[in-house]
Amino acid sequence: VPEIAFLNSAYMPIEDAKISINDRGFVYGDGVYEVMVAYGGHPFRMHQHLQRLKRSAAEIRLALTSSVEEIERVMMEGIERAGFDDTMVYLQFTRGVAPRKHSFPANTKPTFVATFREKPITSEQTRRDGVNLVTIEDLRWGACFVKSIALLPNVLAYQQAQDSEAFEAILHAADGVVHECSVSNIFFVQDGRIVTPAKTNKNLHGITRRAVLDFANDLDIPTSEEAVQLDAILAADEVFLSGTTFEVLGAVKIDDRNIANGTVGPVTQRVAAHFRLTIEQGRYE
Amino acid sequence: VPEIAFLNSAYMPIEDAKISINDRGFVYGDGVYEVMVAYGGHPFRMHQHLQRLKRSAAEIRLALTSSVEEIERVMMEGIERAGFDDTMVYLQFTRGVAPRKHSFPANTKPTFVATFREKPITSEQTRRDGVNLVTIEDLRWGACFVKSIALLPNVLAYQQAQDSEAFEAILHAADGVVHECSVSNIFFVQDGRIVTPAKTNKNLHGITRRAVLDFANDLDIPTSEEAVQLDAILAADEVFLSGTTFEVLGAVKIDDRNIANGTVGPVTQRVAAHFRLTIEQGRYE
């Protein structure tokens, strides 16, 4: 099945979706994005994603010309056209096309791109065995809660993890404070309690992160959002990640050191199972 | 005169230069760039610019498929086709086109874009009167010496300066250490000596910055590259900026406080005049 794109006002095969080399997304990384999964045609927590999109746009002072309702319509039609069981929806807005100059262009319409691809499969073996992580000093800018497309530092960190045959990179400050991973949020379990770094300017306030905290509440598992040191994660009973496409995934090794006994723990399994159940029961918001 | 572009292998009007929405420059800011000025067809310090381009590419592990000689040929032909007296040459390489996934794509050819526009004119009045600056805390990432296209933080800082009717923003750490400006390097003059922030990971190692230090040497003006505090700049005898397109420009006010008596000082004028003379004498490298 070919990847479908929506560009400004029309759907097309992705090969036909082209933008100007003067698009500010291309020359400046001057834009924002969201990634969502639609399960059987139903986007998960769509309104939270679209609210975050609006917030990201406002933070970089990009005036969206599409309403939330219009974006929803583009999404729902694209999901239907693509026809996958589960769809990964990508939305991107940039500050539009203008001759290259750093200042905001006047009277330029934002570029709106959406793509519709099959949701990547996370194998049952990966879910059962868990994944490896590496630790990398976080070099990103000071406004990581903005979901901007200027992602080069994330790309470099993620690739560095791949090069070490790890799934993800834990990004931490020089003093050991953990921010998040390069494309996911991180949690650990200690004495039956789920802990995750508090929301700051140095991490993305993940929708799936929020879902995990909600699910823990459903399951009567105590949670805490607080300042987290790398040492606490290394000494934890369990470590897991949250992300839009893989949902919840246990981490069993960090920089070649096992977490606890090196297996995916019971709390991680309960949260992951509850996530599955939530989808099966059709509770998408 | 229409803006000319070069894209991968051909010259075209810029309106025809389009790239895929899956280009990693567009979705990740995953690329590097250079801006040069050609005076009467002669690029200024071209080899230094191209060496920096190679270094930036190496830092983000982008394997350029074009040799320095090929890039030079593209530049020289584009400058001739554009036919301006003075040309602003823009070069950009991205990691190419691939379905969106953070990790480096295998076997993907980099995208090579060049544009050729008339060099912007800096008015004689601006050169005579000097410009205003504002101070902004630097939110950028930890590898600003890499000339990457993930420039959103620079865009936001530059726009914030424009909103204050200032020409540029001085970017400084929370502790007052000055890095550079959003699109230029900064210098100050104290007791006849030219001082500029030393090269670090938090500033671009400007080619025009280097030229200014060379010109100061020609003129027997002592220079220093060192850690610079905002306070030292505010108390300086003179402040000036260096940048590829405007060369050298005096700054007379910072956050509504005059620098010295609020006029462009004699050392700044000597350096600017020497820059002009160097071009007139055809010393381009």
XYZ file of C-alpha atoms in Angstrom, chain B residues 7 9 15 42 44 60 74 105 135 178 184 186 190-191 202 204 213 217 220 231 233 272 275:
23
model
C 18.839 21.246 -6.918
C 21.965 18.256 -10.624
C 9.692 28.365 -8.109
C 34.518 36.367 -6.530
C 34.925 35.759 -0.264
C 26.390 15.304 12.078
C 28.081 24.611 -8.893
C 18.491 5.933 6.295
C 19.905 40.632 25.048
C 28.029 35.924 25.955
C 26.306 37.136 13.671
C 29.989 40.017 18.370
C 38.143 48.262 25.304
C 41.187 50.519 25.658
C 28.006 27.532 22.089
C 29.494 29.570 15.446
C 40.675 39.193 13.625
C 46.211 42.036 12.861
C 48.218 46.341 14.341
C 28.718 43.474 31.634
C 30.069 44.547 26.516
C 35.027 48.223 8.335
C 37.205 45.164 4.971
